[in-house]
Short mmCIF file of C-alpha atoms and ligand atoms in Angstrom, two decimals:
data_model
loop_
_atom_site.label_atom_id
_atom_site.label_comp_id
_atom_site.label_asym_id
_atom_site.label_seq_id
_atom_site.Cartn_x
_atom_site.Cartn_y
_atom_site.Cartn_z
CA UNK A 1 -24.46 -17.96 -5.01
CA UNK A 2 -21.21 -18.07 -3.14
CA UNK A 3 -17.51 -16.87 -2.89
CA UNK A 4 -14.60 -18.67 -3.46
CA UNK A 5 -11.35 -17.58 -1.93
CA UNK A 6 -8.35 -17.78 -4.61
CA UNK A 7 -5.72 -15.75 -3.77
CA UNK A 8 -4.96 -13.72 -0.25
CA UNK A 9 -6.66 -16.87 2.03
CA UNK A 10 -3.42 -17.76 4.42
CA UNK A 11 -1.31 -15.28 3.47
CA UNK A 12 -0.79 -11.40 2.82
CA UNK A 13 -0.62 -10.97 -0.95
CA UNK A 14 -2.29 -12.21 -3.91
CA UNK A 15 -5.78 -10.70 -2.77
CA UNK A 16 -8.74 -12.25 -5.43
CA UNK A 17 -11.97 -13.58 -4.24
CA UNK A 18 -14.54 -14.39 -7.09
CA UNK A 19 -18.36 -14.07 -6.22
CA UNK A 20 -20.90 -16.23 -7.99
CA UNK A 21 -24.65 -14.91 -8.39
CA UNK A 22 -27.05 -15.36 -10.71
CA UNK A 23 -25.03 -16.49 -13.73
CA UNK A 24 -23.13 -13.63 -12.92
CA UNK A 25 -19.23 -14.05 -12.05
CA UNK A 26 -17.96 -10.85 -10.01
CA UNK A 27 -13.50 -10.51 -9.15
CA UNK A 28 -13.03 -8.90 -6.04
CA UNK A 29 -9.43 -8.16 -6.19
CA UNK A 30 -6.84 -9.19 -8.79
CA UNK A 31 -3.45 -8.55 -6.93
CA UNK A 32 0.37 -9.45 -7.30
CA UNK A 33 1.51 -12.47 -5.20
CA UNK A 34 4.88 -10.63 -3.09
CA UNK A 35 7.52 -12.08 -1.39
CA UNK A 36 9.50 -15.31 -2.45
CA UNK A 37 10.98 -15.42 -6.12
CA UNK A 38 9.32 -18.90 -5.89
CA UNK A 39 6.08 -17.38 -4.75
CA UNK A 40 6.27 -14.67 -7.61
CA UNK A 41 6.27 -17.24 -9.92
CA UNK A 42 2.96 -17.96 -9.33
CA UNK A 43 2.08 -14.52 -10.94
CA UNK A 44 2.31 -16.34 -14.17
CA UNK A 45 0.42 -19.26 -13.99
CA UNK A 46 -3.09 -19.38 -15.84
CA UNK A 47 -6.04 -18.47 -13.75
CA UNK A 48 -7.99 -20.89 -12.19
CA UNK A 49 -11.15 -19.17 -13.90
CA UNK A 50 -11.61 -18.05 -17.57
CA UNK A 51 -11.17 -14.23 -17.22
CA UNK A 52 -13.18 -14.04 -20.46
CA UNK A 53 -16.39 -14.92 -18.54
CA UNK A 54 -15.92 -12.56 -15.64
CA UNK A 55 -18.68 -10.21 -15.61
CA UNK A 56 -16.88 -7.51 -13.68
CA UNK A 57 -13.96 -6.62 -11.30
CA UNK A 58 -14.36 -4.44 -7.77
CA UNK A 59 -10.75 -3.01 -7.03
CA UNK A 60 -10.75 -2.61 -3.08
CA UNK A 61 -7.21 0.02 -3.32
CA UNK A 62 -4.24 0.61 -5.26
CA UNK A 63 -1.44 -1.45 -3.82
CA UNK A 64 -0.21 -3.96 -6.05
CA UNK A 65 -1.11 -6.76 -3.56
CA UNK A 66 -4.73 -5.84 -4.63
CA UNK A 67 -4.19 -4.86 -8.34
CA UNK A 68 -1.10 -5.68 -9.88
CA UNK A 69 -2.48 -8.78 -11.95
CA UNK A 70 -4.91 -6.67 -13.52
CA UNK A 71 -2.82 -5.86 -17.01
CA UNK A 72 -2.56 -9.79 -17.00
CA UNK A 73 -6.55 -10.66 -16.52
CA UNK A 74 -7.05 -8.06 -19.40
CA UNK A 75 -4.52 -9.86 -21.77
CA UNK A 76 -6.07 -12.81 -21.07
CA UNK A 77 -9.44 -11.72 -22.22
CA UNK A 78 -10.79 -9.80 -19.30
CA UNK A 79 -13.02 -6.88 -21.40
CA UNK A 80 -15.43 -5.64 -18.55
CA UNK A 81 -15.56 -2.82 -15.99
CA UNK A 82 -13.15 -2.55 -12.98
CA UNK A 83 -15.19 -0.32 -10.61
CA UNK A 84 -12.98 1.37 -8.04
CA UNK A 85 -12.83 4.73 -6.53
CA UNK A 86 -12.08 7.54 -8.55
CA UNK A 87 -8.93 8.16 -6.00
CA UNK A 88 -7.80 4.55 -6.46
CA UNK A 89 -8.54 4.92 -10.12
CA UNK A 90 -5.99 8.05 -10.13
CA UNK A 91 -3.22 6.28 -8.00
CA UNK A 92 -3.33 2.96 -10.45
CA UNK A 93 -2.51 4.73 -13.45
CA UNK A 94 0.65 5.61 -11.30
CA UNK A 95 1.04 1.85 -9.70
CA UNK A 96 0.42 -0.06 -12.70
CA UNK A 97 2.71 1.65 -15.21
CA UNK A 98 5.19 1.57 -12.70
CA UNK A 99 5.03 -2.22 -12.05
CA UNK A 100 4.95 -2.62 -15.99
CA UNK A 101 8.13 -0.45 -16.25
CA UNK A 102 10.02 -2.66 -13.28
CA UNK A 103 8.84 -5.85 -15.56
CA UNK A 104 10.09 -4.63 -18.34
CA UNK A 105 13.13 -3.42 -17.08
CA UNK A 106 13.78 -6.74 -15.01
CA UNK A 107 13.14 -8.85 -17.73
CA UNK A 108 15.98 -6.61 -20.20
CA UNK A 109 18.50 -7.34 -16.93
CA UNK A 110 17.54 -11.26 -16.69
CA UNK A 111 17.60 -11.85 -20.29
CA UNK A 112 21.21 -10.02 -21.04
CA UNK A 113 22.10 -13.11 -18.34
CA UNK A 114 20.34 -15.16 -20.57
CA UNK A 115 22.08 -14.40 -23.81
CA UNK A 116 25.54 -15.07 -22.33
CA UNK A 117 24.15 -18.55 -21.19
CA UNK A 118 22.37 -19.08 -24.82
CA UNK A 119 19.22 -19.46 -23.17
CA UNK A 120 16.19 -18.29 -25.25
CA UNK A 121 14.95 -14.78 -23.91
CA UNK A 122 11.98 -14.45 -21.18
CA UNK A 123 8.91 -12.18 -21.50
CA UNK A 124 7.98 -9.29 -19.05
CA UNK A 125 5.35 -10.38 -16.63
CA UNK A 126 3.33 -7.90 -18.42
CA UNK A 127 4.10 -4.84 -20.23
CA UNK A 128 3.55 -0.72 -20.18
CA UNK A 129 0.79 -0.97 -22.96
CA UNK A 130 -1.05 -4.17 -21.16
CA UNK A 131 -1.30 -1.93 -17.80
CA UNK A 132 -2.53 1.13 -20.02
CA UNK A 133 -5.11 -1.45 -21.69
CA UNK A 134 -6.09 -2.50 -18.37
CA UNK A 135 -6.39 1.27 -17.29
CA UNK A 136 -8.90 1.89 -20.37
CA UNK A 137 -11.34 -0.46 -18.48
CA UNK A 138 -11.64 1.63 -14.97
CA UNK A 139 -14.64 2.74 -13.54
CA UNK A 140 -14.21 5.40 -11.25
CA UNK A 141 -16.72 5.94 -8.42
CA UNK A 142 -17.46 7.50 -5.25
CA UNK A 143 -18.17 6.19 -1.56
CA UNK A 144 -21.50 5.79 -0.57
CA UNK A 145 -23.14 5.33 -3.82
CA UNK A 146 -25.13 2.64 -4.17
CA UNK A 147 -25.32 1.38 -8.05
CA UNK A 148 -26.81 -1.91 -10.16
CA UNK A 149 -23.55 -3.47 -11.76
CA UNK A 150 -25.19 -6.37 -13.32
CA UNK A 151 -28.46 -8.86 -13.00
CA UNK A 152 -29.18 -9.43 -9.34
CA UNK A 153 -25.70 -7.54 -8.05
CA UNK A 154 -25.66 -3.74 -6.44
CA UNK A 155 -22.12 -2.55 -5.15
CA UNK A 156 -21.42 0.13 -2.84
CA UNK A 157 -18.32 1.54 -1.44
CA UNK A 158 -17.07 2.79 1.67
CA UNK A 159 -14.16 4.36 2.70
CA UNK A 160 -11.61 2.03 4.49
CA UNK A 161 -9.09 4.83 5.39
CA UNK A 162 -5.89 2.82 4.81
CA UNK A 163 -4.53 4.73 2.05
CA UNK A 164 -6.18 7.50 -0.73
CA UNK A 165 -9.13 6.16 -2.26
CA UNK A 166 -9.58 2.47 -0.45
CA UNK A 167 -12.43 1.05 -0.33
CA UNK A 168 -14.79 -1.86 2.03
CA UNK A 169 -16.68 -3.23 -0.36
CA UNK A 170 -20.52 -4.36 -0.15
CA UNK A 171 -21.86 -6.29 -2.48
CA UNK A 172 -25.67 -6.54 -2.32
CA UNK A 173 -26.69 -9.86 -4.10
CA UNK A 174 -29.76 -11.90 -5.33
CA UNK A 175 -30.83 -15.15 -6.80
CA UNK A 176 -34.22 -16.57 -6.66
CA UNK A 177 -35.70 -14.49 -4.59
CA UNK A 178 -32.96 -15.30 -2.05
CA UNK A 179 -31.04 -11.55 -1.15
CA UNK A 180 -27.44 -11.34 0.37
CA UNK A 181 -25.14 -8.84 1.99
CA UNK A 182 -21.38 -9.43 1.51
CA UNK A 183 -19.02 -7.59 2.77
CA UNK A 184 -15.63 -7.19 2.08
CA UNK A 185 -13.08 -5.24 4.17
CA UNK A 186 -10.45 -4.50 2.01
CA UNK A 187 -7.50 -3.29 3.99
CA UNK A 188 -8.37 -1.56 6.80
CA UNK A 189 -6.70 1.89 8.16
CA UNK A 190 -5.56 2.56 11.62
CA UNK A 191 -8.12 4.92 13.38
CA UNK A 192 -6.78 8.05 14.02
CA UNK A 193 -4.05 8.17 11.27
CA UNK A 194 -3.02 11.53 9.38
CA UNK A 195 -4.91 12.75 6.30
CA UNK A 196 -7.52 9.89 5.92
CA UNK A 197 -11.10 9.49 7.47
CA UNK A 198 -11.32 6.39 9.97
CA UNK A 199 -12.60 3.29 8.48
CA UNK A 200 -15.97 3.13 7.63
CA UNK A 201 -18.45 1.06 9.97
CA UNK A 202 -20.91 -1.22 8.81
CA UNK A 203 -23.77 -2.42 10.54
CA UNK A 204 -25.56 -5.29 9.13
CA UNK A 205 -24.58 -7.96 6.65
CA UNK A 206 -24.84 -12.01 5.89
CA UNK A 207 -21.15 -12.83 5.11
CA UNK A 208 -17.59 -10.62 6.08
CA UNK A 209 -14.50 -11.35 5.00
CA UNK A 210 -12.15 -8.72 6.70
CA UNK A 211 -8.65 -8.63 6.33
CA UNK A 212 -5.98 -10.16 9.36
CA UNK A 213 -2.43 -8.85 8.34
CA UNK A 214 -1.44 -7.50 12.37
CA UNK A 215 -4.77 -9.39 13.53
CA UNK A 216 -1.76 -10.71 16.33
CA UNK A 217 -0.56 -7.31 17.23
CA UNK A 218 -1.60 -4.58 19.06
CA UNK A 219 0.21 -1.20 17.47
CA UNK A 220 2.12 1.94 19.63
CA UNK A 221 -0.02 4.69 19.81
CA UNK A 222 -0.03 7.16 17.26
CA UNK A 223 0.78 10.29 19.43
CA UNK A 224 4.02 8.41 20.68
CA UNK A 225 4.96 7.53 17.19
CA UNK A 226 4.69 10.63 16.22
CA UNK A 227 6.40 12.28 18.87
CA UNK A 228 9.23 9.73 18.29
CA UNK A 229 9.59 11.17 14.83
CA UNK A 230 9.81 14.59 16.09
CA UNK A 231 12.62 13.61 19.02
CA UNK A 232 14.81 11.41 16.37
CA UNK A 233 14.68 14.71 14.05
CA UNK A 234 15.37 17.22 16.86
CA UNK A 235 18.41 15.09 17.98
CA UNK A 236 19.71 14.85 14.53
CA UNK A 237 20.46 18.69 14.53
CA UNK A 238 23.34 19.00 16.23
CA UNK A 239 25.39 15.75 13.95
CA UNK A 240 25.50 18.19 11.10
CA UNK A 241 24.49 15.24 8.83
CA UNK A 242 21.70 14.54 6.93
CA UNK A 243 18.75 12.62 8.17
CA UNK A 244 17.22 9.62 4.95
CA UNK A 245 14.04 8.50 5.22
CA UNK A 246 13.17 5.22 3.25
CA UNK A 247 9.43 5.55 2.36
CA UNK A 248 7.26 3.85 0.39
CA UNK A 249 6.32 6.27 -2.77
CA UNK A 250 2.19 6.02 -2.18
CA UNK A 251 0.97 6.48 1.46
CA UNK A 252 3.62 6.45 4.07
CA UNK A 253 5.44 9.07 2.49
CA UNK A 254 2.10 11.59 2.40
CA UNK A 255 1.83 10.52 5.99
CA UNK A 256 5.25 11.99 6.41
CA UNK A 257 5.00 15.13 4.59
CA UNK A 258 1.54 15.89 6.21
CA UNK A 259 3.43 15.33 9.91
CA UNK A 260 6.34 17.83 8.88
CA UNK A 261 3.58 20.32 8.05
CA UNK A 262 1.44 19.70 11.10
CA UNK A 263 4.58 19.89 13.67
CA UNK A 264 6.19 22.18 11.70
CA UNK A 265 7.44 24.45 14.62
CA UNK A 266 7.58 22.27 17.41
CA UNK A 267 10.28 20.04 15.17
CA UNK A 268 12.34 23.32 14.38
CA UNK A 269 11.69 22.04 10.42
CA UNK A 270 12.64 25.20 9.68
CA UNK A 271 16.38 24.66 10.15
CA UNK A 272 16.44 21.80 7.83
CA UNK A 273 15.80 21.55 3.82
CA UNK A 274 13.44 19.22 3.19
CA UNK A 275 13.62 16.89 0.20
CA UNK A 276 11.20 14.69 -1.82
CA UNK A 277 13.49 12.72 -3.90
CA UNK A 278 10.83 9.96 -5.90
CA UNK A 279 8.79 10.96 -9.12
CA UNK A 280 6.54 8.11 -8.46
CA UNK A 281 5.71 9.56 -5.03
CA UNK A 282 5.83 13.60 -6.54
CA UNK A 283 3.00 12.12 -8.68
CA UNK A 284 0.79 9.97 -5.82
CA UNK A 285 1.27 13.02 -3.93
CA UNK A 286 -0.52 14.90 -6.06
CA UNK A 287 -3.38 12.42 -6.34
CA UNK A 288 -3.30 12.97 -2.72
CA UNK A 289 -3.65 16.57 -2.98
CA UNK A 290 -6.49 16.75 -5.66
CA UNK A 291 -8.56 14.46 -3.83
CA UNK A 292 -8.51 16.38 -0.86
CA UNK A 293 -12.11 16.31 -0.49
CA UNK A 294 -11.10 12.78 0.91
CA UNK A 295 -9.26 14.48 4.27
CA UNK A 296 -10.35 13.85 7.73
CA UNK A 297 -11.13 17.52 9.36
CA UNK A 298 -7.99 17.61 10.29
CA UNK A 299 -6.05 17.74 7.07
CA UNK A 300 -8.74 19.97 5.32
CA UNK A 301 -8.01 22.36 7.41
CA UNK A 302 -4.50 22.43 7.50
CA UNK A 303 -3.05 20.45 3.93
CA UNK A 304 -4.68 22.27 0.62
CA UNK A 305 -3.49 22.90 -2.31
CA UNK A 306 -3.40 26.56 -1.37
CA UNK A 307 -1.66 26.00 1.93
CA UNK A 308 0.97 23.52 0.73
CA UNK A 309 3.40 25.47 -0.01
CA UNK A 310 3.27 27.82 3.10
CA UNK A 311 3.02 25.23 5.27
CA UNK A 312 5.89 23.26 3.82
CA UNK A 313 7.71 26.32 2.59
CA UNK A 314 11.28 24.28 2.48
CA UNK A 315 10.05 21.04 0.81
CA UNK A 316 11.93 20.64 -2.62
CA UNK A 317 10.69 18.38 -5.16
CA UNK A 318 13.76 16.05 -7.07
CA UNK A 319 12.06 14.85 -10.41
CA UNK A 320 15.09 14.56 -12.71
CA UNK A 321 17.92 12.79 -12.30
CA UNK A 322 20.10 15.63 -12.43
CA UNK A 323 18.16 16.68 -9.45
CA UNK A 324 18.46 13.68 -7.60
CA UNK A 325 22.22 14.08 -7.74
CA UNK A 326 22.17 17.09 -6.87
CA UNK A 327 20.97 15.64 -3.54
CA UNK A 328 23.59 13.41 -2.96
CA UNK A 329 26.42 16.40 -2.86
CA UNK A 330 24.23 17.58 -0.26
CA UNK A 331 26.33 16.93 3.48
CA UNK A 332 24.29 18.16 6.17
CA UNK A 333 21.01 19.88 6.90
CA UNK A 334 18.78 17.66 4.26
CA UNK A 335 15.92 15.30 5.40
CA UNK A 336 15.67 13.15 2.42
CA UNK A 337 12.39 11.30 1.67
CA UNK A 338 12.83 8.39 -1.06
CA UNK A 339 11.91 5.44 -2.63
CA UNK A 340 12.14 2.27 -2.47
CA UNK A 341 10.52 1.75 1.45
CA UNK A 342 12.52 -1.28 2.23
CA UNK A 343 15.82 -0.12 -0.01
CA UNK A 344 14.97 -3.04 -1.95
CA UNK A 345 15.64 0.03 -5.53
CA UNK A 346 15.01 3.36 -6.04
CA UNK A 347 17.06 6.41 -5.54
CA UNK A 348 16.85 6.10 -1.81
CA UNK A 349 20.37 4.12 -2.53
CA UNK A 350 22.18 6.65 -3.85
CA UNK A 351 21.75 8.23 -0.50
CA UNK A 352 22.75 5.27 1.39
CA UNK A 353 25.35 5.23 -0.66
CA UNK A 354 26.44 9.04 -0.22
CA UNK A 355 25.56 8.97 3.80
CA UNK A 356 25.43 5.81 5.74
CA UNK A 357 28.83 5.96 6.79
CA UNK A 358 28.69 8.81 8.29
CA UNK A 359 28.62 9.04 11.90
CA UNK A 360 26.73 12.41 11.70
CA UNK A 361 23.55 11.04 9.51
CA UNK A 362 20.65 9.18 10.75
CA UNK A 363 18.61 7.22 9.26
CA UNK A 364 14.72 6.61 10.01
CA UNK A 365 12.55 3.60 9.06
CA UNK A 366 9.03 3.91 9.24
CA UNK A 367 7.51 0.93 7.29
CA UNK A 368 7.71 -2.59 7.21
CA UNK A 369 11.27 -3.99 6.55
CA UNK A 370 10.52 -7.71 5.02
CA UNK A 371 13.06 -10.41 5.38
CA UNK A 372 15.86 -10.22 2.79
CA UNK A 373 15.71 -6.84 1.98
CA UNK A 374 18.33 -4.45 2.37
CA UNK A 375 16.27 -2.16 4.59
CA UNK A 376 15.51 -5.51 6.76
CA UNK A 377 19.84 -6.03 7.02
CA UNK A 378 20.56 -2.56 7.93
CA UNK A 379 17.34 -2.63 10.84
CA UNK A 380 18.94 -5.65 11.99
CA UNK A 381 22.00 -4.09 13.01
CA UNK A 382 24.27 -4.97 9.43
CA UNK A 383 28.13 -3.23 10.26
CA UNK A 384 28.66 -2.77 6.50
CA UNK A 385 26.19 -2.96 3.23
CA UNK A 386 26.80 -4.24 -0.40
CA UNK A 387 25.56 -1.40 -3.13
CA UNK A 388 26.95 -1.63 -6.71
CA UNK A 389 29.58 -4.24 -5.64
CA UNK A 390 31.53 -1.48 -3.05
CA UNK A 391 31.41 -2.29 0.44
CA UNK A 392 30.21 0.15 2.84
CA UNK A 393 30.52 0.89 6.10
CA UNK A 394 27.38 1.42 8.46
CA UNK A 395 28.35 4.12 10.76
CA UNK A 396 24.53 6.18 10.63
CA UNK A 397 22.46 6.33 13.14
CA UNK A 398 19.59 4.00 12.57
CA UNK A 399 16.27 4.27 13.90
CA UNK A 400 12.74 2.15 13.38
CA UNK A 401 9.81 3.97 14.23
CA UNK A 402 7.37 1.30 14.14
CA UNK A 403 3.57 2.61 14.75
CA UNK A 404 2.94 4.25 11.19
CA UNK A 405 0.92 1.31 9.73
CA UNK A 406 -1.53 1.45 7.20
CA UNK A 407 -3.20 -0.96 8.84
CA UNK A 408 -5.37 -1.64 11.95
CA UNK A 409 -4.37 -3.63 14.61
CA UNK A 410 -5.94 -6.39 17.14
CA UNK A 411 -7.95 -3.94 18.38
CA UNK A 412 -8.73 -2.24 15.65
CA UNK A 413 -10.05 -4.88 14.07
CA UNK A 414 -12.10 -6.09 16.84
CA UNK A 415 -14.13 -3.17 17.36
CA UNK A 416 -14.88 -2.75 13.51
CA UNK A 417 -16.24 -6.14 13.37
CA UNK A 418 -18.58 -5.59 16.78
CA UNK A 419 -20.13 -2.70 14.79
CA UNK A 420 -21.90 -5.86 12.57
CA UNK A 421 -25.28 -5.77 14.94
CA UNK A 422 -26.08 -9.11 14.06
CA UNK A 423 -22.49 -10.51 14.07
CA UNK A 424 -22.85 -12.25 10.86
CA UNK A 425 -20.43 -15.17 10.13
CA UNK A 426 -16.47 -13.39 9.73
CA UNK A 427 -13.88 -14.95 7.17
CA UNK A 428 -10.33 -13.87 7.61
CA UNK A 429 -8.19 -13.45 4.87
CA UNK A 430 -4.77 -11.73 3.98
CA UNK A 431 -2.96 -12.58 6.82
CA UNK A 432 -0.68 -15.16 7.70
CA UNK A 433 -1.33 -17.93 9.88
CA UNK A 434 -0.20 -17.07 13.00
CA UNK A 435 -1.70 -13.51 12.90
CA UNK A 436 -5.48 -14.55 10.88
CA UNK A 437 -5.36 -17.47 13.81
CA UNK A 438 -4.50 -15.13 16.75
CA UNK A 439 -7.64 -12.91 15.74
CA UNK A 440 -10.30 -15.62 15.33
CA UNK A 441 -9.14 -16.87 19.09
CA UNK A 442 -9.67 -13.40 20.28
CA UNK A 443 -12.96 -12.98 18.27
CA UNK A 444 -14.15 -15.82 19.91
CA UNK A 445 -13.34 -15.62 22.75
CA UNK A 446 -14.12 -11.32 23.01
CA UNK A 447 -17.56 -12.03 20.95
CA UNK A 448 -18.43 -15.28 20.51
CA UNK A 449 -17.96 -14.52 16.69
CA UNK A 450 -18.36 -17.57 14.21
CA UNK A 451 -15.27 -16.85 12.81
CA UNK A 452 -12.89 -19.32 10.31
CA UNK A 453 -9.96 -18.91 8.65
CA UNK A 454 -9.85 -19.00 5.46
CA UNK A 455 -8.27 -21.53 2.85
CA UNK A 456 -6.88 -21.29 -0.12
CA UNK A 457 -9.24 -22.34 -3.03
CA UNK A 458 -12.09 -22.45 -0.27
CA UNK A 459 -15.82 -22.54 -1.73
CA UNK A 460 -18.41 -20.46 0.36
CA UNK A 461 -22.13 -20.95 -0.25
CA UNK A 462 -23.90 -17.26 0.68
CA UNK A 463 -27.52 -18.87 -0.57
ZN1 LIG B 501 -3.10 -2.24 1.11
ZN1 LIG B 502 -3.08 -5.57 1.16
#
């Protein structure tokens, strides 16, 4: 039996790892490759496996990263379960038809280029009706369940509190006589961080392979973050503009609406009208809100379905676009939550559009601005923007509040390996070099961990 690391081994996206036991072939992972057009290419190639043989797939969490090539494995033949959490199940039926529409709709845009060149048209990446195909073939399942899911192969999983329904997965294994314990982290939350339980710890096991995205970086603490938010917003009051906040539709933007409620008074929210202006994250919002069994204390207590609309009594919801522009004639007093999180799409635009040259507006990022985005420009201090071909000026205030990751730190990382009593051997993955190569010197330095990093295409014998 081993694993063999195919996608998300020296870099962030693309996570697949394929386990081998007993005749059996297992996918943990089936995720989009992000970033570079040239890297996105690689979407399309074949896989390096036949996806007709694979047994089964384990979905760690939603983001695409993790499960956007799943409508693909399924047109090439995939036909058995995807196990997941029910949450995670709920949140892809949002996430993959979305991705399927932006295919669609890029590949329309491209290909009217096309025509006017005479160049013959090019396919989606994968369509609406291959995502709902691949949708057909979720299980959903709950944490802490131990269950068979084929000869010699138990799966259980636990929750890794980075966003609703994400899961570290263990995979019990056998061959021979010979039994394993693999466990894979998934993408680990931040302890501490609003709504969500703290990641799961696990004791014992033969083989880890834990995740390294910030395994270089040690995050601001969540109290000062949050208090941040709460100073920007106070401050914005008296510029009788509005205040946009770019947010990615599933996660960050719960976070946010979850912080209004819980500092409801001590921001003065009241003053302001609050605004969720994304259908895709109206909808993961209320995944989030029907899975509340899945709150820490915390947000039981204080973010029901009962309670959401007196503790939030200003939040509007913009589904149509009607609505939407209705928004943008809005001047002052709004605190507008859209999509896209890095301004890469989205309505969150418009709103540029309608406010970022206005001295009186602010604006407030709280996620992860990657090179070449828009979001990225305007972070780094841009004097004017491009939308639609118009020029605009930048005269907003523009903040980045940086400690709302979904993801653990250094630190964070560190202490949910030392839980592993027996501190079985550790392969990092999703990371990129500098980061998956900055933890394993700390791990082994900290706790003499036999740590790697590990490579792309890398073959690892668990017998
Ligand atoms: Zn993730
Ligand atoms: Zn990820």
């Amino acid at each position: 039996m081993d694993i063999q690391l195919l996608g998300g081994a020296g870099r962030v996206t693309g996570s697949c790892y394929l386990v081998r036991v007993a005749g059996q072939q297992v996918l943990l992972d089936c995720g989009l490759i992000q970033g570079l057009a040239k890297d996105e290419q690689g979407n399309r190639d074949a896989f390096p496996f036949d996806p007709a043989a694979i047994d089964a797939v384990v979905l760690s969490h939603a983001h695409i990263d993790h499960s956007g090539r799943l409508p693909l494995l399924v047109r090439a033949g995939f036909r058995g379960p995807i196990y997941t959490h029910r949450a995670c199940r709920d949140l892809c039926r949002i996430m993959l038809k979305d991705a399927a529409y932006l295919n669609e709709r890029d590949a329309e845009w491209e290909n009217r280029k096309r025509a006017r060149r005479e160049l013959p048209p090019l396919e989606p990446l994968y369509t609406l009706d291959d995502a709902r195909a691949a949708l057909r073939q979720f299980k959903g399942l709950a944490y802490g369940k131990r269950q068979r899911i084929g000869p010699g192969l138990r799966l259980c999983l636990h929750d890794a509190g980075h966003i609703l329904g994400s899961a570290i997965v263990e995979l019990e294994l056998s061959e021979n006589g010979v039994a394993r314990k693999l466990v894979f982290s998934g993408d680990l939350g931040q302890t501490g961080a609003p709504i969500l339980e703290d990641p799961a710890v696990i004791r014992e096991a033969d083989l880890v392979l834990m995740e390294s995205t910030y395994g270089d970086r040690l995050h601001r603490s969540l109290q000062q973050t949050w208090q941040e938010i709460g100073e920007i917003i106070e401050s914005a009051r008296s510029g009788k503009g509005n205040v946009l906040i770019p947010a990615f539709a599933v996660g960050r933007t719960q976070d946010l609406l979850y912080l209004f409620a819980r500092n409801f008074d001590a921001w003065s929210l009241d003053r302001w009208q609050i605004v969720l202006d994304s259908p895709m994250a109206i909808a993961a919002t209320e995944v989030y809100y029907r899975h509340n069994e899945l709150y820490d204390a915390e947000a039981r207590r204080l973010w029901n379905r009962d309670q959401r609309k007196t503790v939030l009594p200003n939040l509007s919801l913009s589904q149509t676009t009607n609505q939407s522009m209705r928004v943008n004639r809005i001047s002052s007093g709004a605190i507008i939550i859209s999509a896209s999180g890095m301004c890469t799409g989205g309505r969150i635009r418009h709103h540029l559009k309608h406010n970022i040259w206005r001295r009186g507006c602010h604006l407030i990022f709280v996620g992860y601005q990657a090179t070449g985005t828009l979001g990225r420009a305007i972070v780094d201090g841009a004097r004017e923007i491009k939308l639609w071909g118009e020029t605009i000026k930048v005269r907003a205030n523009v903040h980045t509040v940086g400690g709302l990751s979904a993801h653990a730190d250094q630190a964070g990382l560190t202490s949910w390996y030392e839980h592993f009593v027996n501190r079985p051997p550790l392969v990092l993955v999703h990371g990129e070099p500098d980061s998956s190569d900055a933890l394993a010197k700390h791990l082994r330095e900290r706790l003499q961990a036999p740590v790697s990093v590990g490579a792309p295409g890398q073959r690892i014998p668990l017998g």
